[in-house]
Amino acid sequence: MKLTKFFSVIMVLAFLLAACAPAATQAPAKATTAPASAAKKTYADMTLCYPQLGAESDWRTANSASFKETAAKLGVKLVFSDAQQKQENQISAMRACIQQGVNVIALPPVVETGWEAVLQEAKDANIPVIVVDRSVSADKSMYASHIGSDMEIEGKRSAAEFNKLLPNGGNILELSGTTGSGAAVGRAKGFREALNANIKILDSQTGNFTRAEGKPVMEAFLKKYAGQIQGVFFHNDDMAIGAVEAIKAAGIKPGEFKMISIDGTRGGFQLMIDGWLQADVECNPLLGPQVMDLALKLMNGETIVKEALTDESVYYPDKAAELLPSRQY
Ligand code: AHR
């Protein structure tokens, strides 16, 4: 009896050992998968969505090229679209990217308001959004980071130039950018804050950041305010280029109006060389490398800066001819 009991115990122990054996052999397998899943992501792993807002200006063309060229260089899969300056097209493009399951969305918002719903959808899908170039009014918790220019500073720098050019005051006109865009709102605000009280803004109309719309706005200004204009402030170089066509056609000579623009594109440099612009305030569109660097950090769970503002300056006619050949946009 005792012997039978002994053998039964041996059998139970042998069974228990056999049952435990697979678990023991699985342990090393787990150990090898853990480092693999923690491996750092590279650019080759990245699908980046860039729902570009349009192709309204030379600045925008350079911005699109910066994203396409950087993606090709780094091996990033870029999902690029052109919203033709329509917010609803940008939102549809973002939704398509969310559906597709991209890693990161970089959004250059055409206007400031109305992004909450789609930002929430991206958040729910665990897709971080980097706001690029212009700002959004949505709460900062809705997106990972904002990279771009300080539009208010650009407006302030433009005002400082007018303060120097018109020390005894005068009347100026403003060709503003797209209504409701972070660029137009910020530039107009900064400009008004820094402009001397003896300089009066006679009128402000949008030229939607395009040459085609800048020209008729200037034609209308020239008719309405003939003989009263000392200066013109352009929210971008493309509108300045369109407006100069109207100014030339009206028989006005370079330097008769003091004119300041924003961007620092080759077209703006040419206007300085030709005597039309007295200064061009820089706005840098070459944001592709910086955005992709931040996107990769996000994919690797690293913390990134909430706001990265581009370091920019002001260009003047005296150096324009020398600098033009090396301008990248
Ligand atoms: O948001 C940046 C602005 O948009 C640039 O100044 C302008 O040229 C572009 O269209």
GROMACS .gro file of C-alpha atoms and ligand atoms in nm:
model
  339
    1MET     CA    1   0.000   0.000   0.000
    2LYS     CA    2   0.277   0.236   0.107
    3LEU     CA    3   0.467   0.164  -0.218
    4THR     CA    4   0.159   0.239  -0.432
    5LYS     CA    5   0.112   0.571  -0.251
    6PHE     CA    6   0.483   0.653  -0.313
    7PHE     CA    7   0.445   0.584  -0.688
    8SER     CA    8   0.126   0.795  -0.704
    9VAL     CA    9   0.312   1.091  -0.554
   10ILE     CA   10   0.596   1.044  -0.806
   11MET     CA   11   0.343   1.035  -1.093
   12VAL     CA   12   0.170   1.356  -0.976
   13LEU     CA   13   0.509   1.532  -0.943
   14ALA     CA   14   0.614   1.415  -1.290
   15PHE     CA   15   0.286   1.543  -1.435
   16LEU     CA   16   0.324   1.881  -1.266
   17LEU     CA   17   0.680   1.915  -1.396
   18ALA     CA   18   0.568   1.834  -1.749
   19ALA     CA   19   0.285   2.089  -1.727
   20CYS     CA   20   0.525   2.359  -1.606
   21ALA     CA   21   0.793   2.285  -1.866
   22PRO     CA   22   0.639   2.478  -2.163
   23ALA     CA   23   0.601   2.793  -1.950
   24ALA     CA   24   0.966   2.771  -1.855
   25THR     CA   25   1.074   2.737  -2.219
   26GLN     CA   26   0.854   3.033  -2.329
   27ALA     CA   27   1.030   3.274  -2.096
   28PRO     CA   28   1.339   3.332  -2.312
   29ALA     CA   29   1.115   3.387  -2.618
   30LYS     CA   30   0.946   3.676  -2.435
   31ALA     CA   31   1.282   3.823  -2.345
   32THR     CA   32   1.388   3.834  -2.711
   33THR     CA   33   1.067   4.003  -2.833
   34ALA     CA   34   1.079   4.282  -2.574
   35PRO     CA   35   1.389   4.464  -2.707
   36ALA     CA   36   1.260   4.429  -3.064
   37SER     CA   37   0.931   4.608  -2.984
   38ALA     CA   38   1.122   4.880  -2.791
   39ALA     CA   39   1.354   4.938  -3.087
   40LYS     CA   40   1.373   5.302  -3.195
   41LYS     CA   41   1.160   5.396  -3.494
   42THR     CA   42   1.341   5.547  -3.792
   43TYR     CA   43   1.228   5.772  -4.076
   44ALA     CA   44   1.170   5.458  -4.285
   45ASP     CA   45   0.889   5.365  -4.042
   46MET     CA   46   0.713   5.700  -4.079
   47THR     CA   47   0.401   5.783  -4.277
   48LEU     CA   48   0.345   6.157  -4.245
   49CYS     CA   49   0.026   6.329  -4.358
   50TYR     CA   50   0.061   6.685  -4.491
   51PRO     CA   51  -0.275   6.831  -4.596
   52GLN     CA   52  -0.123   7.143  -4.753
   53LEU     CA   53  -0.360   7.441  -4.752
   54GLY     CA   54  -0.301   7.547  -5.114
   55ALA     CA   55  -0.058   7.685  -5.368
   56GLU     CA   56  -0.144   8.053  -5.332
   57SER     CA   57   0.208   8.198  -5.317
   58ASP     CA   58   0.577   8.141  -5.386
   59TRP     CA   59   0.618   8.094  -5.011
   60ARG     CA   60   0.367   7.809  -5.019
   61THR     CA   61   0.535   7.647  -5.321
   62ALA     CA   62   0.865   7.651  -5.131
   63ASN     CA   63   0.695   7.508  -4.822
   64SER     CA   64   0.546   7.218  -5.021
   65ALA     CA   65   0.882   7.154  -5.189
   66SER     CA   66   1.054   7.149  -4.849
   67PHE     CA   67   0.821   6.871  -4.728
   68LYS     CA   68   0.845   6.668  -5.051
   69GLU     CA   69   1.223   6.696  -5.080
   70THR     CA   70   1.287   6.623  -4.712
   71ALA     CA   71   1.057   6.319  -4.719
   72ALA     CA   72   1.232   6.182  -5.028
   73LYS     CA   73   1.574   6.239  -4.873
   74LEU     CA   74   1.488   6.076  -4.539
   75GLY     CA   75   1.276   5.791  -4.677
   76VAL     CA   76   0.955   5.917  -4.510
   77LYS     CA   77   0.625   5.819  -4.678
   78LEU     CA   78   0.449   6.151  -4.733
   79VAL     CA   79   0.072   6.169  -4.785
   80PHE     CA   80   0.045   6.511  -4.951
   81SER     CA   81  -0.267   6.692  -5.069
   82ASP     CA   82  -0.359   7.046  -5.181
   83ALA     CA   83  -0.674   7.192  -5.021
   84GLN     CA   84  -0.693   7.491  -5.258
   85GLN     CA   85  -0.730   7.734  -4.967
   86LYS     CA   86  -1.048   7.560  -4.842
   87GLN     CA   87  -1.073   7.445  -4.482
   88GLU     CA   88  -1.330   7.176  -4.567
   89ASN     CA   89  -1.080   7.017  -4.808
   90GLN     CA   90  -0.811   7.016  -4.538
   91ILE     CA   91  -1.050   6.852  -4.292
   92SER     CA   92  -1.148   6.583  -4.548
   93ALA     CA   93  -0.779   6.516  -4.619
   94MET     CA   94  -0.709   6.481  -4.246
   95ARG     CA   95  -0.998   6.238  -4.207
   96ALA     CA   96  -0.865   6.028  -4.494
   97CYS     CA   97  -0.523   6.021  -4.320
   98ILE     CA   98  -0.682   5.916  -3.989
   99GLN     CA   99  -0.869   5.640  -4.172
  100GLN     CA  100  -0.543   5.529  -4.335
  101GLY     CA  101  -0.369   5.516  -3.994
  102VAL     CA  102  -0.074   5.749  -4.063
  103ASN     CA  103   0.180   5.794  -3.782
  104VAL     CA  104   0.168   6.174  -3.758
  105ILE     CA  105  -0.034   6.457  -3.917
  106ALA     CA  106   0.137   6.792  -3.984
  107LEU     CA  107  -0.136   7.053  -4.036
  108PRO     CA  108  -0.078   7.398  -4.191
  109PRO     CA  109  -0.420   7.546  -4.110
  110VAL     CA  110  -0.569   7.784  -4.366
  111VAL     CA  111  -0.769   7.963  -4.093
  112GLU     CA  112  -0.744   7.966  -3.713
  113THR     CA  113  -1.088   7.848  -3.604
  114GLY     CA  114  -1.297   7.533  -3.658
  115TRP     CA  115  -1.040   7.256  -3.601
  116GLU     CA  116  -1.167   7.110  -3.272
  117ALA     CA  117  -1.373   6.821  -3.414
  118VAL     CA  118  -1.105   6.683  -3.647
  119LEU     CA  119  -0.828   6.733  -3.387
  120GLN     CA  120  -1.038   6.529  -3.144
  121GLU     CA  121  -1.079   6.256  -3.409
  122ALA     CA  122  -0.701   6.241  -3.453
  123LYS     CA  123  -0.656   6.229  -3.075
  124ASP     CA  124  -0.909   5.944  -3.045
  125ALA     CA  125  -0.713   5.755  -3.312
  126ASN     CA  126  -0.384   5.819  -3.121
  127ILE     CA  127  -0.241   6.015  -3.414
  128PRO     CA  128  -0.044   6.319  -3.294
  129VAL     CA  129  -0.090   6.646  -3.485
  130ILE     CA  130   0.187   6.902  -3.536
  131VAL     CA  131   0.043   7.242  -3.632
  132VAL     CA  132   0.271   7.395  -3.897
  133ASP     CA  133   0.317   7.757  -4.011
  134ARG     CA  134  -0.009   7.935  -3.909
  135SER     CA  135  -0.172   7.885  -3.571
  136VAL     CA  136  -0.507   7.737  -3.461
  137SER     CA  137  -0.738   7.874  -3.191
  138ALA     CA  138  -0.806   7.525  -3.047
  139ASP     CA  139  -0.682   7.445  -2.697
  140LYS     CA  140  -0.311   7.353  -2.690
  141SER     CA  141  -0.397   7.012  -2.543
  142MET     CA  142  -0.559   6.920  -2.878
  143TYR     CA  143  -0.225   6.905  -3.064
  144ALA     CA  144   0.132   6.797  -2.994
  145SER     CA  145   0.323   7.104  -3.107
  146HIS     CA  146   0.318   7.421  -3.321
  147ILE     CA  147   0.612   7.502  -3.548
  148GLY     CA  148   0.619   7.822  -3.750
  149SER     CA  149   0.678   8.195  -3.756
  150ASP     CA  150   0.575   8.445  -3.495
  151MET     CA  151   0.325   8.636  -3.708
  152GLU     CA  152   0.280   8.915  -3.453
  153ILE     CA  153   0.656   8.980  -3.450
  154GLU     CA  154   0.650   8.998  -3.830
  155GLY     CA  155   0.375   9.262  -3.806
  156LYS     CA  156   0.575   9.452  -3.544
  157ARG     CA  157   0.891   9.441  -3.757
  158SER     CA  158   0.693   9.579  -4.052
  159ALA     CA  159   0.557   9.863  -3.838
  160ALA     CA  160   0.908   9.946  -3.714
  161GLU     CA  161   1.016   9.993  -4.078
  162PHE     CA  162   0.728  10.234  -4.146
  163ASN     CA  163   0.813  10.424  -3.826
  164LYS     CA  164   1.164  10.478  -3.968
  165LEU     CA  165   1.047  10.555  -4.323
  166LEU     CA  166   0.771  10.798  -4.221
  167PRO     CA  167   0.911  10.978  -3.912
  168ASN     CA  168   0.668  11.267  -3.962
  169GLY     CA  169   0.369  11.035  -4.007
  170GLY     CA  170   0.147  10.977  -4.310
  171ASN     CA  171  -0.129  10.766  -4.461
  172ILE     CA  172  -0.078  10.404  -4.548
  173LEU     CA  173  -0.282  10.117  -4.688
  174GLU     CA  174  -0.278   9.750  -4.593
  175LEU     CA  175  -0.318   9.451  -4.825
  176SER     CA  176  -0.403   9.181  -4.580
  177GLY     CA  177  -0.371   8.802  -4.613
  178THR     CA  178  -0.648   8.542  -4.607
  179THR     CA  179  -0.926   8.655  -4.373
  180GLY     CA  180  -0.923   8.456  -4.049
  181SER     CA  181  -0.579   8.304  -4.110
  182GLY     CA  182  -0.329   8.303  -3.823
  183ALA     CA  183  -0.083   8.485  -4.051
  184ALA     CA  184  -0.321   8.772  -4.134
  185VAL     CA  185  -0.460   8.802  -3.780
  186GLY     CA  186  -0.116   8.798  -3.615
  187ARG     CA  187   0.048   9.036  -3.862
  188ALA     CA  188  -0.239   9.287  -3.843
  189LYS     CA  189  -0.233   9.276  -3.462
  190GLY     CA  190   0.145   9.315  -3.425
  191PHE     CA  191   0.148   9.589  -3.690
  192ARG     CA  192  -0.114   9.799  -3.514
  193GLU     CA  193   0.053   9.753  -3.176
  194ALA     CA  194   0.389   9.883  -3.299
  195LEU     CA  195   0.288  10.150  -3.553
  196ASN     CA  196   0.352  10.511  -3.450
  197ALA     CA  197   0.035  10.707  -3.371
  198ASN     CA  198   0.111  10.961  -3.645
  199ILE     CA  199   0.082  10.692  -3.917
  200LYS     CA  200  -0.279  10.633  -4.018
  201ILE     CA  201  -0.404  10.312  -4.182
  202LEU     CA  202  -0.649  10.457  -4.437
  203ASP     CA  203  -0.788  10.120  -4.540
  204SER     CA  204  -0.724   9.746  -4.515
  205GLN     CA  205  -0.853   9.489  -4.765
  206THR     CA  206  -0.767   9.126  -4.822
  207GLY     CA  207  -0.580   9.012  -5.131
  208ASN     CA  208  -0.595   8.649  -5.005
  209PHE     CA  209  -0.214   8.615  -5.025
  210THR     CA  210  -0.226   8.596  -5.409
  211ARG     CA  211  -0.092   8.810  -5.695
  212ALA     CA  212  -0.422   8.775  -5.882
  213GLU     CA  213  -0.624   8.921  -5.594
  214GLY     CA  214  -0.362   9.173  -5.481
  215LYS     CA  215  -0.369   9.362  -5.811
  216PRO     CA  216  -0.741   9.458  -5.819
  217VAL     CA  217  -0.733   9.554  -5.450
  218MET     CA  218  -0.446   9.795  -5.525
  219GLU     CA  219  -0.627   9.930  -5.835
  220ALA     CA  220  -0.931  10.009  -5.621
  221PHE     CA  221  -0.710  10.171  -5.351
  222LEU     CA  222  -0.537  10.389  -5.612
  223LYS     CA  223  -0.871  10.518  -5.739
  224LYS     CA  224  -1.022  10.575  -5.397
  225TYR     CA  225  -0.723  10.732  -5.222
  226ALA     CA  226  -0.548  10.910  -5.510
  227GLY     CA  227  -0.314  11.180  -5.377
  228GLN     CA  228  -0.344  11.063  -5.014
  229ILE     CA  229  -0.110  10.759  -5.005
  230GLN     CA  230   0.239  10.764  -4.852
  231GLY     CA  231   0.288  10.394  -4.796
  232VAL     CA  232   0.157  10.039  -4.847
  233PHE     CA  233   0.196   9.738  -4.619
  234PHE     CA  234   0.166   9.396  -4.784
  235HIS     CA  235   0.110   9.080  -4.578
  236ASN     CA  236   0.309   8.887  -4.839
  237ASP     CA  237   0.535   8.926  -5.143
  238ASP     CA  238   0.288   8.780  -5.392
  239MET     CA  239   0.031   9.050  -5.319
  240ALA     CA  240   0.310   9.309  -5.344
  241ILE     CA  241   0.406   9.174  -5.688
  242GLY     CA  242   0.042   9.191  -5.807
  243ALA     CA  243  -0.004   9.539  -5.657
  244VAL     CA  244   0.316   9.675  -5.817
  245GLU     CA  245   0.168   9.592  -6.159
  246ALA     CA  246  -0.126   9.820  -6.073
  247ILE     CA  247   0.103  10.088  -5.927
  248LYS     CA  248   0.326  10.088  -6.237
  249ALA     CA  249   0.021  10.105  -6.463
  250ALA     CA  250  -0.094  10.412  -6.269
  251GLY     CA  251   0.237  10.586  -6.359
  252ILE     CA  252   0.373  10.587  -6.003
  253LYS     CA  253   0.752  10.558  -5.977
  254PRO     CA  254   0.955  10.335  -5.738
  255GLY     CA  255   1.003  10.508  -5.402
  256GLU     CA  256   0.700  10.743  -5.435
  257PHE     CA  257   0.515  10.515  -5.193
  258LYS     CA  258   0.707  10.359  -4.903
  259MET     CA  259   0.633   9.989  -4.922
  260ILE     CA  260   0.705   9.699  -4.686
  261SER     CA  261   0.625   9.333  -4.745
  262ILE     CA  262   0.662   8.999  -4.567
  263ASP     CA  263   0.818   8.668  -4.679
  264GLY     CA  264   1.160   8.737  -4.831
  265THR     CA  265   1.099   8.537  -5.148
  266ARG     CA  266   1.305   8.586  -5.464
  267GLY     CA  267   1.015   8.793  -5.601
  268GLY     CA  268   1.031   9.018  -5.296
  269PHE     CA  269   1.408   9.053  -5.337
  270GLN     CA  270   1.357   9.156  -5.700
  271LEU     CA  271   1.107   9.423  -5.588
  272MET     CA  272   1.372   9.558  -5.350
  273ILE     CA  273   1.635   9.560  -5.627
  274ASP     CA  274   1.391   9.746  -5.854
  275GLY     CA  275   1.326  10.005  -5.584
  276TRP     CA  276   0.963   9.919  -5.503
  277LEU     CA  277   1.010   9.767  -5.155
  278GLN     CA  278   1.209   9.939  -4.880
  279ALA     CA  279   1.228   9.623  -4.667
  280ASP     CA  280   1.113   9.261  -4.676
  281VAL     CA  281   1.040   9.093  -4.341
  282GLU     CA  282   1.147   8.728  -4.342
  283CYS     CA  283   0.900   8.440  -4.305
  284ASN     CA  284   1.077   8.108  -4.353
  285PRO     CA  285   0.883   7.832  -4.535
  286LEU     CA  286   1.155   7.562  -4.518
  287LEU     CA  287   0.998   7.369  -4.231
  288GLY     CA  288   1.014   7.010  -4.363
  289PRO     CA  289   1.330   6.895  -4.178
  290GLN     CA  290   1.222   7.037  -3.842
  291VAL     CA  291   0.870   6.892  -3.865
  292MET     CA  292   0.996   6.544  -3.959
  293ASP     CA  293   1.248   6.552  -3.675
  294LEU     CA  294   0.968   6.630  -3.427
  295ALA     CA  295   0.739   6.369  -3.584
  296LEU     CA  296   1.006   6.102  -3.534
  297LYS     CA  297   1.051   6.206  -3.172
  298LEU     CA  298   0.675   6.169  -3.122
  299MET     CA  299   0.682   5.820  -3.277
  300ASN     CA  300   0.953   5.725  -3.027
  301GLY     CA  301   0.754   5.856  -2.733
  302GLU     CA  302   0.993   6.145  -2.668
  303THR     CA  303   0.868   6.473  -2.529
  304ILE     CA  304   0.886   6.761  -2.773
  305VAL     CA  305   0.859   7.138  -2.747
  306LYS     CA  306   0.503   7.271  -2.751
  307GLU     CA  307   0.594   7.580  -2.954
  308ALA     CA  308   0.894   7.613  -3.188
  309LEU     CA  309   0.915   7.960  -3.340
  310THR     CA  310   1.143   8.017  -3.639
  311ASP     CA  311   1.433   8.258  -3.601
  312GLU     CA  312   1.388   8.530  -3.865
  313SER     CA  313   1.517   8.873  -3.967
  314VAL     CA  314   1.453   9.166  -4.204
  315TYR     CA  315   1.609   9.213  -4.549
  316TYR     CA  316   1.694   9.549  -4.706
  317PRO     CA  317   1.758   9.669  -5.065
  318ASP     CA  318   2.130   9.735  -5.005
  319LYS     CA  319   2.205   9.360  -4.978
  320ALA     CA  320   1.926   9.233  -5.204
  321ALA     CA  321   2.129   9.195  -5.526
  322GLU     CA  322   2.411   9.018  -5.341
  323LEU     CA  323   2.176   8.776  -5.159
  324LEU     CA  324   1.929   8.702  -5.441
  325PRO     CA  325   2.138   8.431  -5.618
  326SER     CA  326   2.165   8.227  -5.298
  327ARG     CA  327   1.798   8.256  -5.195
  328GLN     CA  328   1.642   7.911  -5.162
  329TYR     CA  329   1.287   8.034  -5.231
  330AHR     O1  330   0.130   8.152  -4.356
  330AHR     C1  331   0.239   8.202  -4.426
  330AHR     C2  332   0.191   8.292  -4.534
  330AHR     O2  333   0.112   8.218  -4.623
  330AHR     C3  334   0.299   8.355  -4.620
  330AHR     O3  335   0.337   8.480  -4.577
  330AHR     C4  336   0.227   8.370  -4.748
  330AHR     O4  337   0.309   8.400  -4.857
  330AHR     C5  338   0.155   8.241  -4.756
  330AHR     O5  339   0.058   8.235  -4.850
   0.00000   0.00000   0.00000
